[in-house]
PDB file of N, CA, C and O in Angstrom:
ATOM      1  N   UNK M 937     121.872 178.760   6.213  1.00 80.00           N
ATOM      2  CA  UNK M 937     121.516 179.755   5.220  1.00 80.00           C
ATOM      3  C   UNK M 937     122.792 180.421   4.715  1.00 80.00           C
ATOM      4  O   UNK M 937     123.594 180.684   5.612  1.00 80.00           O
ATOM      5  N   UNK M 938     123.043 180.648   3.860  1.00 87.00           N
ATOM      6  CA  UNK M 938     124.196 181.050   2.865  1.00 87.00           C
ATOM      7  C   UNK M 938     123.599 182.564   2.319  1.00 87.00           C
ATOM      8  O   UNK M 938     122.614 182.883   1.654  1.00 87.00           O
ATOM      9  N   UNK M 939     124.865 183.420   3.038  1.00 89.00           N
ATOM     10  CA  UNK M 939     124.544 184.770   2.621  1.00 89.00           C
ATOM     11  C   UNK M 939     125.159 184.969   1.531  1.00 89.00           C
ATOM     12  O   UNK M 939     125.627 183.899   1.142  1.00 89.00           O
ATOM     13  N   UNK M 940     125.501 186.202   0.525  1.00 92.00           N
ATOM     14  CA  UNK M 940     125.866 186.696  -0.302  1.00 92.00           C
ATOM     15  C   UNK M 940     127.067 186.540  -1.016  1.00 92.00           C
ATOM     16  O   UNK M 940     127.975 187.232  -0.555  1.00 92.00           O
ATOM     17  N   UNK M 941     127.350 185.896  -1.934  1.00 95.00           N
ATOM     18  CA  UNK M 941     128.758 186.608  -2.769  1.00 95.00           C
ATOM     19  C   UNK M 941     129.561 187.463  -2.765  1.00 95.00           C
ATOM     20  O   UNK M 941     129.212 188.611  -3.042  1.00 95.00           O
ATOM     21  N   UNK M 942     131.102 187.110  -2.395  1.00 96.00           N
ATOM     22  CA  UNK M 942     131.799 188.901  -2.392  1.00 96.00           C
ATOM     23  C   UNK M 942     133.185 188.043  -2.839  1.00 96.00           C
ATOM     24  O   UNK M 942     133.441 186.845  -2.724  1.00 96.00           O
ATOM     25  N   UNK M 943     133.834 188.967  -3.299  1.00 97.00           N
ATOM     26  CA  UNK M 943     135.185 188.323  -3.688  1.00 97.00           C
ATOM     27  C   UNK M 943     136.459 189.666  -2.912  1.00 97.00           C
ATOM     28  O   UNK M 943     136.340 190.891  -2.958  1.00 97.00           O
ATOM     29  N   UNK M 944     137.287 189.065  -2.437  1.00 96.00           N
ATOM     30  CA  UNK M 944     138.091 189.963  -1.652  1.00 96.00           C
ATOM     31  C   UNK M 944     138.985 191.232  -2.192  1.00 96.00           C
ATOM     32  O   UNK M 944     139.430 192.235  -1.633  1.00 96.00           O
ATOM     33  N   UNK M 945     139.050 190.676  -3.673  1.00 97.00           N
ATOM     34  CA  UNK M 945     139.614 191.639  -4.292  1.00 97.00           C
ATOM     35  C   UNK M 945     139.067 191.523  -5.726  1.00 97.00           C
ATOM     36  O   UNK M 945     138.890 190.401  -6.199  1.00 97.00           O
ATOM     37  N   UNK M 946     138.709 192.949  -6.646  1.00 96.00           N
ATOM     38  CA  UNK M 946     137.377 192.913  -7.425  1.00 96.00           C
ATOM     39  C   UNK M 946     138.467 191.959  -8.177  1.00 96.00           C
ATOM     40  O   UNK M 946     137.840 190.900  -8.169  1.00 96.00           O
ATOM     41  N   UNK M 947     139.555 191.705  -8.741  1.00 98.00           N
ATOM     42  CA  UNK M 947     140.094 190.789 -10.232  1.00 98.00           C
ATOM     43  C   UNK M 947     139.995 189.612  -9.761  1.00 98.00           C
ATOM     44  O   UNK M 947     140.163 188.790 -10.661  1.00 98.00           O
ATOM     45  N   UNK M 948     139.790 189.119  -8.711  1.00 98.00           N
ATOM     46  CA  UNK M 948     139.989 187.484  -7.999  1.00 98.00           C
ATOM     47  C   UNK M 948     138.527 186.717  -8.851  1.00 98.00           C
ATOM     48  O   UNK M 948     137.421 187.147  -9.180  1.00 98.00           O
ATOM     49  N   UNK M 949     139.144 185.545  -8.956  1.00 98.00           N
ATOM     50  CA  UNK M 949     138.059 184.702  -9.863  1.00 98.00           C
ATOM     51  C   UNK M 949     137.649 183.459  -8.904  1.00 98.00           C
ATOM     52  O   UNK M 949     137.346 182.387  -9.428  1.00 98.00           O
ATOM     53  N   UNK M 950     137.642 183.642  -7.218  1.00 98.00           N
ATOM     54  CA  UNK M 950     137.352 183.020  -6.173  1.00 98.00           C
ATOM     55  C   UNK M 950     136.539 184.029  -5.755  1.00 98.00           C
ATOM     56  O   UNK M 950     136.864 185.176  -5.450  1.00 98.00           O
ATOM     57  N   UNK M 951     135.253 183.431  -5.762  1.00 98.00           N
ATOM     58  CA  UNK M 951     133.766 184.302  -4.956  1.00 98.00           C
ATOM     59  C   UNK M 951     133.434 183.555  -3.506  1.00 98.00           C
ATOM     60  O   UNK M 951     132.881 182.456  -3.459  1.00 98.00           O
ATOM     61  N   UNK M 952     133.870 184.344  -2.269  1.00 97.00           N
ATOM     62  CA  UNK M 952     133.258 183.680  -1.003  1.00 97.00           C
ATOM     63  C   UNK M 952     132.269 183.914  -0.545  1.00 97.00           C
ATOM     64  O   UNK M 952     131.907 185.087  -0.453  1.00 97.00           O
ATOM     65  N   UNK M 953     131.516 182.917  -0.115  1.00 96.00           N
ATOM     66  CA  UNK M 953     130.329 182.970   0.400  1.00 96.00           C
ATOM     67  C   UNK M 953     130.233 182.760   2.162  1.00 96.00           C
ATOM     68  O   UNK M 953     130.797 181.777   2.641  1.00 96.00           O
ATOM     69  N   UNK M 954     129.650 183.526   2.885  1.00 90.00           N
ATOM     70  CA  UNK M 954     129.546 182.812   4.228  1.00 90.00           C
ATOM     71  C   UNK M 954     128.276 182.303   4.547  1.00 90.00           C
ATOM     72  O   UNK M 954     127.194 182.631   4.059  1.00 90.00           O
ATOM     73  N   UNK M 955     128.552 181.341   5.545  1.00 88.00           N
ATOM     74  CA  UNK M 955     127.516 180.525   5.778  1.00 88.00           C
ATOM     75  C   UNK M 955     126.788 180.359   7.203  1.00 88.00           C
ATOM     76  O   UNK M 955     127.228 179.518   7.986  1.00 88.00           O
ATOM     77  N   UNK M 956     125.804 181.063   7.508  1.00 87.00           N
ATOM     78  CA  UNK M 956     125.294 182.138   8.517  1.00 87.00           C
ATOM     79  C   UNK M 956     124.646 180.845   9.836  1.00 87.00           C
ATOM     80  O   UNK M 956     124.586 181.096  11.040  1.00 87.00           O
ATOM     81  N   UNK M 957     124.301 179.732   9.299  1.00 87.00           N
ATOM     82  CA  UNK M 957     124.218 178.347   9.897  1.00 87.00           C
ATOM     83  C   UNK M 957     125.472 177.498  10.638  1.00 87.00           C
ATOM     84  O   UNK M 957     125.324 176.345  11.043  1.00 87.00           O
ATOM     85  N   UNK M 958     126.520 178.127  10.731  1.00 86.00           N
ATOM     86  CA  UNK M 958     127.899 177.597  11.055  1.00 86.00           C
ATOM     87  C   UNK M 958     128.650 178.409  11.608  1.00 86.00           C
ATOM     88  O   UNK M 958     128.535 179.629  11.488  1.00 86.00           O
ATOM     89  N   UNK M 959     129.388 177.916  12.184  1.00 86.00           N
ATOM     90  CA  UNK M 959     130.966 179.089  12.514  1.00 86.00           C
ATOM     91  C   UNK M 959     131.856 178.003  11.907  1.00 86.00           C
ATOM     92  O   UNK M 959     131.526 176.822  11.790  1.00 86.00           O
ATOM     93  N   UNK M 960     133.044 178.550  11.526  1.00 86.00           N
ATOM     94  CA  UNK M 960     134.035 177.972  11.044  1.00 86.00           C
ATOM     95  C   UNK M 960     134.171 177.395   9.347  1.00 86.00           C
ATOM     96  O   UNK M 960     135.173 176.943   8.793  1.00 86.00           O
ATOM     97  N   UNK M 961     133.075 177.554   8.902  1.00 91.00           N
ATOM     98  CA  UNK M 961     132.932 177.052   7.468  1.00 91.00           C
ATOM     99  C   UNK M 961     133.662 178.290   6.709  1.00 91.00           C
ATOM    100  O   UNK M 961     133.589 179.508   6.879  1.00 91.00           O
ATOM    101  N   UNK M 962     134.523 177.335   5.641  1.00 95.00           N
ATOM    102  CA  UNK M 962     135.282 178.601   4.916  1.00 95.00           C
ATOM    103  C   UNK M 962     134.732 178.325   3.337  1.00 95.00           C
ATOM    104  O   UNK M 962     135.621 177.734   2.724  1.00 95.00           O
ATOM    105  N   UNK M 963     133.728 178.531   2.621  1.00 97.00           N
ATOM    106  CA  UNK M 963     133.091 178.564   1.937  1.00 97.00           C
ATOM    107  C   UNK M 963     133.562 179.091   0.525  1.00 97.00           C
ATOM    108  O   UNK M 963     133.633 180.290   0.795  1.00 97.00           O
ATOM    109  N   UNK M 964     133.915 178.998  -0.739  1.00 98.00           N
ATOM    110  CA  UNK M 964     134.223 179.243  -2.020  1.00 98.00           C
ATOM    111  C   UNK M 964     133.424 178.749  -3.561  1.00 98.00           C
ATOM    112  O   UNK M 964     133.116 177.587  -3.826  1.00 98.00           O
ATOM    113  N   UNK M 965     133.274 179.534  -4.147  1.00 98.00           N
ATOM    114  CA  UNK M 965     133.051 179.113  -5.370  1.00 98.00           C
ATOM    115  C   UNK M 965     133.454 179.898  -6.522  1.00 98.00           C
ATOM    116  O   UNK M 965     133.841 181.066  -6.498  1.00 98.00           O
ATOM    117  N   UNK M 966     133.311 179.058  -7.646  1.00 98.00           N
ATOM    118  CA  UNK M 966     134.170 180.255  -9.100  1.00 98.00           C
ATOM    119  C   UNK M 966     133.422 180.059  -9.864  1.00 98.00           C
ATOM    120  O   UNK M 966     133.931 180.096 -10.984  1.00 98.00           O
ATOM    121  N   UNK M 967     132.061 179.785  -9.870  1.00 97.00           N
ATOM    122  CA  UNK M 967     130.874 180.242 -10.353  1.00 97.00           C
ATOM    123  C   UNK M 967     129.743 180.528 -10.245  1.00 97.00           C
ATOM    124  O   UNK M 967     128.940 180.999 -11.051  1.00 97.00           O
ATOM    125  N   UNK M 968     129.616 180.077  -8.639  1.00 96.00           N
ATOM    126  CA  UNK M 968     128.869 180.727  -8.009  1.00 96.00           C
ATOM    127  C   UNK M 968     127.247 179.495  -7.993  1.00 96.00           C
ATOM    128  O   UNK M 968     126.025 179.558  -7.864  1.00 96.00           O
ATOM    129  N   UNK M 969     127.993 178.813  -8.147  1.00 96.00           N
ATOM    130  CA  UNK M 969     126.919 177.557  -8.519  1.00 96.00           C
ATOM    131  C   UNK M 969     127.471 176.152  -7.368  1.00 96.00           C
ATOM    132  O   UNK M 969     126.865 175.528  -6.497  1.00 96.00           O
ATOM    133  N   UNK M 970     129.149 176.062  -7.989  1.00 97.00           N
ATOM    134  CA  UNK M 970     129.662 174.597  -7.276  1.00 97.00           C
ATOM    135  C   UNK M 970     130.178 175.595  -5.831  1.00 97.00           C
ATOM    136  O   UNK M 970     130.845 176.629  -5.813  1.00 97.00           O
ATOM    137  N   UNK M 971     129.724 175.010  -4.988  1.00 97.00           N
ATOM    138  CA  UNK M 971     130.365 175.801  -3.582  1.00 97.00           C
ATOM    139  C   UNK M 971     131.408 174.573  -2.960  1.00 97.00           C
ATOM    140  O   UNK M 971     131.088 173.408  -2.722  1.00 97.00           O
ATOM    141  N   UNK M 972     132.443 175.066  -2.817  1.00 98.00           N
ATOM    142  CA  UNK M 972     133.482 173.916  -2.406  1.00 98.00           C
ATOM    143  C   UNK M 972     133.928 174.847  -0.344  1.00 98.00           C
ATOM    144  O   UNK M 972     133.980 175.957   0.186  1.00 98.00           O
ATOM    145  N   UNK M 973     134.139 173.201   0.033  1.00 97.00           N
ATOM    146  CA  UNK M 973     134.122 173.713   1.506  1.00 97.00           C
ATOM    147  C   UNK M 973     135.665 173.988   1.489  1.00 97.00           C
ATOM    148  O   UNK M 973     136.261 173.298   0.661  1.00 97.00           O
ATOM    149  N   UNK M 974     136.386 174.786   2.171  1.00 98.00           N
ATOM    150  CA  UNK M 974     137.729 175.085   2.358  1.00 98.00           C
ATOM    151  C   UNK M 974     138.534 173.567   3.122  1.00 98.00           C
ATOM    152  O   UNK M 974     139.425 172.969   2.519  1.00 98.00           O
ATOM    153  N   UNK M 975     138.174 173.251   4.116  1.00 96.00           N
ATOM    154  CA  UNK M 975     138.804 172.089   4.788  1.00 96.00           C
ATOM    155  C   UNK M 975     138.365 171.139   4.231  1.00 96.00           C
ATOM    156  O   UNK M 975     139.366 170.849   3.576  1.00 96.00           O
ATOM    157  N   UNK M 976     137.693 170.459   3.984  1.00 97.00           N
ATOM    158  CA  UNK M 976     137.036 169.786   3.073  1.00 97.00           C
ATOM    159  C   UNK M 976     137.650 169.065   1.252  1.00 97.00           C
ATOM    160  O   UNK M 976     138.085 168.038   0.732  1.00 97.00           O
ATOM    161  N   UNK M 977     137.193 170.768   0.868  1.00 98.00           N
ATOM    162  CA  UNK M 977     137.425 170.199  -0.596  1.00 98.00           C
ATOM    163  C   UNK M 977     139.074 170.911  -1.330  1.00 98.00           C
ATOM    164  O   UNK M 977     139.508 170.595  -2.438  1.00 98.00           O
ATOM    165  N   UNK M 978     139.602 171.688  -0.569  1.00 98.00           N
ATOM    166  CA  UNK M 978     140.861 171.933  -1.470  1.00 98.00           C
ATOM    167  C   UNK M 978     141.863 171.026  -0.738  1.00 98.00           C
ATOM    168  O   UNK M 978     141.994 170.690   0.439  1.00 98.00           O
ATOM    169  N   UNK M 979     142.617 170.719  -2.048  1.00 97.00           N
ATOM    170  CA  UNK M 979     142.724 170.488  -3.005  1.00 97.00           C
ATOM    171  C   UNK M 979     141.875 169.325  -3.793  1.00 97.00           C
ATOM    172  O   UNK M 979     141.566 169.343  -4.984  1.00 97.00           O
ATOM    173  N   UNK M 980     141.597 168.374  -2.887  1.00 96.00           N
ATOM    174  CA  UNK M 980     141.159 166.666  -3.622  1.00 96.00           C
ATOM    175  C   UNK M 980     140.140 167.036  -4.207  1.00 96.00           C
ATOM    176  O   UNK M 980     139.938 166.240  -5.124  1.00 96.00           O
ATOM    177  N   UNK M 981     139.161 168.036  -4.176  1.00 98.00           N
ATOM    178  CA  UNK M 981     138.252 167.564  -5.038  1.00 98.00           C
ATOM    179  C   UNK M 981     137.899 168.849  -6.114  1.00 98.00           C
ATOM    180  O   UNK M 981     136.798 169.240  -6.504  1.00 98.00           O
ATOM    181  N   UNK M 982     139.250 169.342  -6.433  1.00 98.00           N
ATOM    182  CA  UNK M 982     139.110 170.666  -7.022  1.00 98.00           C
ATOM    183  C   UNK M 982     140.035 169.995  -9.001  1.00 98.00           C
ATOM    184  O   UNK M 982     140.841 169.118  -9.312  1.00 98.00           O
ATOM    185  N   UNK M 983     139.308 170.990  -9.700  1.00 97.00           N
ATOM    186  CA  UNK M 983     140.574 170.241 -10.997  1.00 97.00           C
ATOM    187  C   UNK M 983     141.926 171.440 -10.539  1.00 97.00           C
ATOM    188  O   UNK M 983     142.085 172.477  -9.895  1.00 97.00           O
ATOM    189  N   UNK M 984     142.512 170.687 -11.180  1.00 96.00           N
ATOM    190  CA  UNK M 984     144.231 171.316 -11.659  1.00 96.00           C
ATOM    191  C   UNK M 984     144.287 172.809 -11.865  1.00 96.00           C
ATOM    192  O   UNK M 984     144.839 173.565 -11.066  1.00 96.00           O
ATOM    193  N   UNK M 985     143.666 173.214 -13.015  1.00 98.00           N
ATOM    194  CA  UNK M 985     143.139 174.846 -13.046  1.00 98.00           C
ATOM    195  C   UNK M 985     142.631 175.528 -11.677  1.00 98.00           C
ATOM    196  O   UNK M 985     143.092 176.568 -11.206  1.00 98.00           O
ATOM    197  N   UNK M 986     141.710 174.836 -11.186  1.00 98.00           N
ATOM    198  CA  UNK M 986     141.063 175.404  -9.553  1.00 98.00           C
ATOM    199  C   UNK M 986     141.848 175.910  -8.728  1.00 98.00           C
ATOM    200  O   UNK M 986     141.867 177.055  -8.278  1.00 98.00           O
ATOM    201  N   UNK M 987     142.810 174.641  -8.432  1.00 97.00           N
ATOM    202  CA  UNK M 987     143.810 174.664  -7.258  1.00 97.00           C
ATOM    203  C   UNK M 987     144.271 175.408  -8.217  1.00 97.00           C
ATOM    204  O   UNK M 987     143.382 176.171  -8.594  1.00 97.00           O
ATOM    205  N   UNK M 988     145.500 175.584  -8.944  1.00 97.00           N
ATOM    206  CA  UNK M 988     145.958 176.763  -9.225  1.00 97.00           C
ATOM    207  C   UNK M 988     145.561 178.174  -9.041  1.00 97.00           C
ATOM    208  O   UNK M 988     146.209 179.009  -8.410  1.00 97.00           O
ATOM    209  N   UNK M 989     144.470 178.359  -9.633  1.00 98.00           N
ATOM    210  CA  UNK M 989     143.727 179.941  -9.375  1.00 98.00           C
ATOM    211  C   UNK M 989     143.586 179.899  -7.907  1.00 98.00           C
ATOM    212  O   UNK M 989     143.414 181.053  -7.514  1.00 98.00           O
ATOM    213  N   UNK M 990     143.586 179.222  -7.122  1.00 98.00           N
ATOM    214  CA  UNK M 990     142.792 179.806  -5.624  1.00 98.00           C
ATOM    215  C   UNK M 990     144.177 179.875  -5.023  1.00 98.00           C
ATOM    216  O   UNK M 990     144.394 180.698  -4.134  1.00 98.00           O
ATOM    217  N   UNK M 991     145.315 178.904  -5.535  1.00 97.00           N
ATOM    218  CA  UNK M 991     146.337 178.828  -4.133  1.00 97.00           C
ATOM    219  C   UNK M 991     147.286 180.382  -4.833  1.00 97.00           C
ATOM    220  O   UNK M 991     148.051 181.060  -4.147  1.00 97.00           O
ATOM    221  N   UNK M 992     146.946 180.660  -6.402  1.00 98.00           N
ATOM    222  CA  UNK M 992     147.766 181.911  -6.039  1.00 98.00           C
ATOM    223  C   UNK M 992     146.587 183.056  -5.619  1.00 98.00           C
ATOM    224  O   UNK M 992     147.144 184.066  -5.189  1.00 98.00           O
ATOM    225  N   UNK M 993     145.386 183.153  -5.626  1.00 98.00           N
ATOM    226  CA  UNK M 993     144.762 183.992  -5.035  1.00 98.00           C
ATOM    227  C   UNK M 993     144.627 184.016  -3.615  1.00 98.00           C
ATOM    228  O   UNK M 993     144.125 185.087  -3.272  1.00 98.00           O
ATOM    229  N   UNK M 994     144.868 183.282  -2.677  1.00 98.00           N
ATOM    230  CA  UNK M 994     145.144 183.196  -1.410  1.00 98.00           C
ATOM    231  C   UNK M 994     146.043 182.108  -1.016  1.00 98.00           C
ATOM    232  O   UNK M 994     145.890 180.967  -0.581  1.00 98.00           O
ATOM    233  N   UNK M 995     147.277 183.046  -1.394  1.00 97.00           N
ATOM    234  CA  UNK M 995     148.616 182.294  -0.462  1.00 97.00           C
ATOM    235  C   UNK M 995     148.564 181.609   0.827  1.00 97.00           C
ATOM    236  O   UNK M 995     148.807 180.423   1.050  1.00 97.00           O
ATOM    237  N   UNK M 996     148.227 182.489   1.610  1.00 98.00           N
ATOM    238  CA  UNK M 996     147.614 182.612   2.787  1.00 98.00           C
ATOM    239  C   UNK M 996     147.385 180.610   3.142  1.00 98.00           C
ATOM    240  O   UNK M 996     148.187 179.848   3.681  1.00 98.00           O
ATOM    241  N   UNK M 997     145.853 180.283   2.523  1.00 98.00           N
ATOM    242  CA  UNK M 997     145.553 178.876   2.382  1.00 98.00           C
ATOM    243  C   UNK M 997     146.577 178.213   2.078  1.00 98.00           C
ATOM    244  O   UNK M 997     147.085 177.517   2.957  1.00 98.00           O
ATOM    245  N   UNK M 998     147.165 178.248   0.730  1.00 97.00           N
ATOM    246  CA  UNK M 998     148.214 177.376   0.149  1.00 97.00           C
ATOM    247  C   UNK M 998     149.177 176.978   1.301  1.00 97.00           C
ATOM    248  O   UNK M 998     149.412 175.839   1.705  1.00 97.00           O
ATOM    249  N   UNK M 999     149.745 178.293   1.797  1.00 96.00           N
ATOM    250  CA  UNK M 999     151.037 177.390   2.549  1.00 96.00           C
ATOM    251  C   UNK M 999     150.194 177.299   3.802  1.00 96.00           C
ATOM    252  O   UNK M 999     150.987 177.507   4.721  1.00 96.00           O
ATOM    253  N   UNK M1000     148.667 177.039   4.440  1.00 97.00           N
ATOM    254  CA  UNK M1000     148.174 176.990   5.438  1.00 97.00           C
ATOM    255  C   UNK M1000     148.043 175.340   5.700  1.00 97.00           C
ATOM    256  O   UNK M1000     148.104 174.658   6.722  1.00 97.00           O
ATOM    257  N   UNK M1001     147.809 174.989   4.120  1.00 97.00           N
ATOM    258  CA  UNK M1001     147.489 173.105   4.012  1.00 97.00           C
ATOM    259  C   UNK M1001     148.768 172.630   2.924  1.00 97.00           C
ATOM    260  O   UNK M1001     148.576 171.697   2.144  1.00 97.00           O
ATOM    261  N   UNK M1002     149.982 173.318   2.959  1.00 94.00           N
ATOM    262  CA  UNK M1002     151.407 172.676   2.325  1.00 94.00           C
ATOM    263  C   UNK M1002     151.481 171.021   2.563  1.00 94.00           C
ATOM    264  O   UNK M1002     151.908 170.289   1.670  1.00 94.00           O
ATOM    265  N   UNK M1003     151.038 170.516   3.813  1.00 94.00           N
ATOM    266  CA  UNK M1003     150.781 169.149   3.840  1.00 94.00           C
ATOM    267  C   UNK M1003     150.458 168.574   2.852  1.00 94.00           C
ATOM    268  O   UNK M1003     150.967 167.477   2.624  1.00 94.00           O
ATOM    269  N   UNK M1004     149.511 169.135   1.957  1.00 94.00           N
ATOM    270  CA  UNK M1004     148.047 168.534   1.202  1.00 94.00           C
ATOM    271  C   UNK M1004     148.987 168.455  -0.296  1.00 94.00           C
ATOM    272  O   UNK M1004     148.690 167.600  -1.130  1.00 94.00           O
ATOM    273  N   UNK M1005     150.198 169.479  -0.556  1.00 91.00           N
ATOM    274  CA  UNK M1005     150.765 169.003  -1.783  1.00 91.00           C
ATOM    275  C   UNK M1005     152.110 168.559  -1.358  1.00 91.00           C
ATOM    276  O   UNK M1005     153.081 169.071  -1.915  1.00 91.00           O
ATOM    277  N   UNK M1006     152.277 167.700  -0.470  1.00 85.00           N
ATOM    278  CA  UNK M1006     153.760 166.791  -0.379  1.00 85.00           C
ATOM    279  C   UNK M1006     153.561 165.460  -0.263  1.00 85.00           C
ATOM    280  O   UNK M1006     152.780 165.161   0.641  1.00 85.00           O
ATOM    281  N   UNK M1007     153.998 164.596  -0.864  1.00 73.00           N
ATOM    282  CA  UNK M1007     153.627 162.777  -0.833  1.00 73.00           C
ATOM    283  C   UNK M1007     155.048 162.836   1.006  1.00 73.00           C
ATOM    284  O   UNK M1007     155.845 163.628   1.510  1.00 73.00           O
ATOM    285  N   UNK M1008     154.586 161.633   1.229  1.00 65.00           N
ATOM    286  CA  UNK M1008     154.943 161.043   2.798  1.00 65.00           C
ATOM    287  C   UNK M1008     156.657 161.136   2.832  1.00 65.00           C
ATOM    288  O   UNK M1008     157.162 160.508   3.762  1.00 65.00           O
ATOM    289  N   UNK M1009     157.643 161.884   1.876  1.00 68.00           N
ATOM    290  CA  UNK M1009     158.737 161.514   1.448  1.00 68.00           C
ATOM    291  C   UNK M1009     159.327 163.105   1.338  1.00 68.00           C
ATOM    292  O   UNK M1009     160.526 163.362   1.231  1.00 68.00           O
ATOM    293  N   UNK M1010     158.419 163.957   1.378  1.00 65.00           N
ATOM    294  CA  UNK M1010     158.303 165.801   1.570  1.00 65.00           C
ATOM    295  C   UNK M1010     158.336 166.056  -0.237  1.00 65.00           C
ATOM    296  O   UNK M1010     158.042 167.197  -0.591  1.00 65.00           O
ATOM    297  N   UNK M1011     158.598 165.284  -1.080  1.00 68.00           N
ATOM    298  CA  UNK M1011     158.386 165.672  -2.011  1.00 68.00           C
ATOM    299  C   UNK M1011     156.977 166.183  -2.777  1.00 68.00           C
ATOM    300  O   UNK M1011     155.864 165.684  -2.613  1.00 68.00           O
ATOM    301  N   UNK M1012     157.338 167.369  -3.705  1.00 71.00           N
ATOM    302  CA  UNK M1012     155.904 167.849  -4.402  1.00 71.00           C
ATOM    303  C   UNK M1012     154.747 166.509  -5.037  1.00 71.00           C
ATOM    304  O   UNK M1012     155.080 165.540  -5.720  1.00 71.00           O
ATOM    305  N   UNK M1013     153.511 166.820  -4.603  1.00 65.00           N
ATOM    306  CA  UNK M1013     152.872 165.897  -5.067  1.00 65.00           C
ATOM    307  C   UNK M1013     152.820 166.188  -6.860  1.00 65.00           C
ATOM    308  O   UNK M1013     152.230 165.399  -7.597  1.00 65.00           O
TER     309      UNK M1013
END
């Protein structure tokens, strides 16, 4: 069961949802319709705009999965 909408800070255009059936699910959406899983779906299955808005709205994530934007060579994907 998926509780309520809240966004961490009122200008953020990332709405989290928690998900009351789980522990550990890190839950997001930016319209409140497509719910993308945190481990899961950022970055691969987000567009270009997405990942942008979320990795500067939570730094935090970004450099948490830095793996996820370097090809096998450490360069930027």
């Amino acid at each position: 069961m998926l509780g309520d909408f809240y966004k961490e800070k009122e200008a953020d255009a990332v709405w989290w949802v928690d998900d009351f059936n789980s522990v550990g699910k890190h839950l997001f959406s930016f319209d409140k319709r497509k719910i993308y899983n945190l481990f899961a779906d950022y970055p691969y299955n987000m567009t270009a705009e997405e990942v942008a808005i979320f990795s500067k709205e939570n730094p935090y994530w970004r450099e948490f999965f830095q793996d996820r934007f370097v090809d096998k060579d450490g360069d930027d994907k």
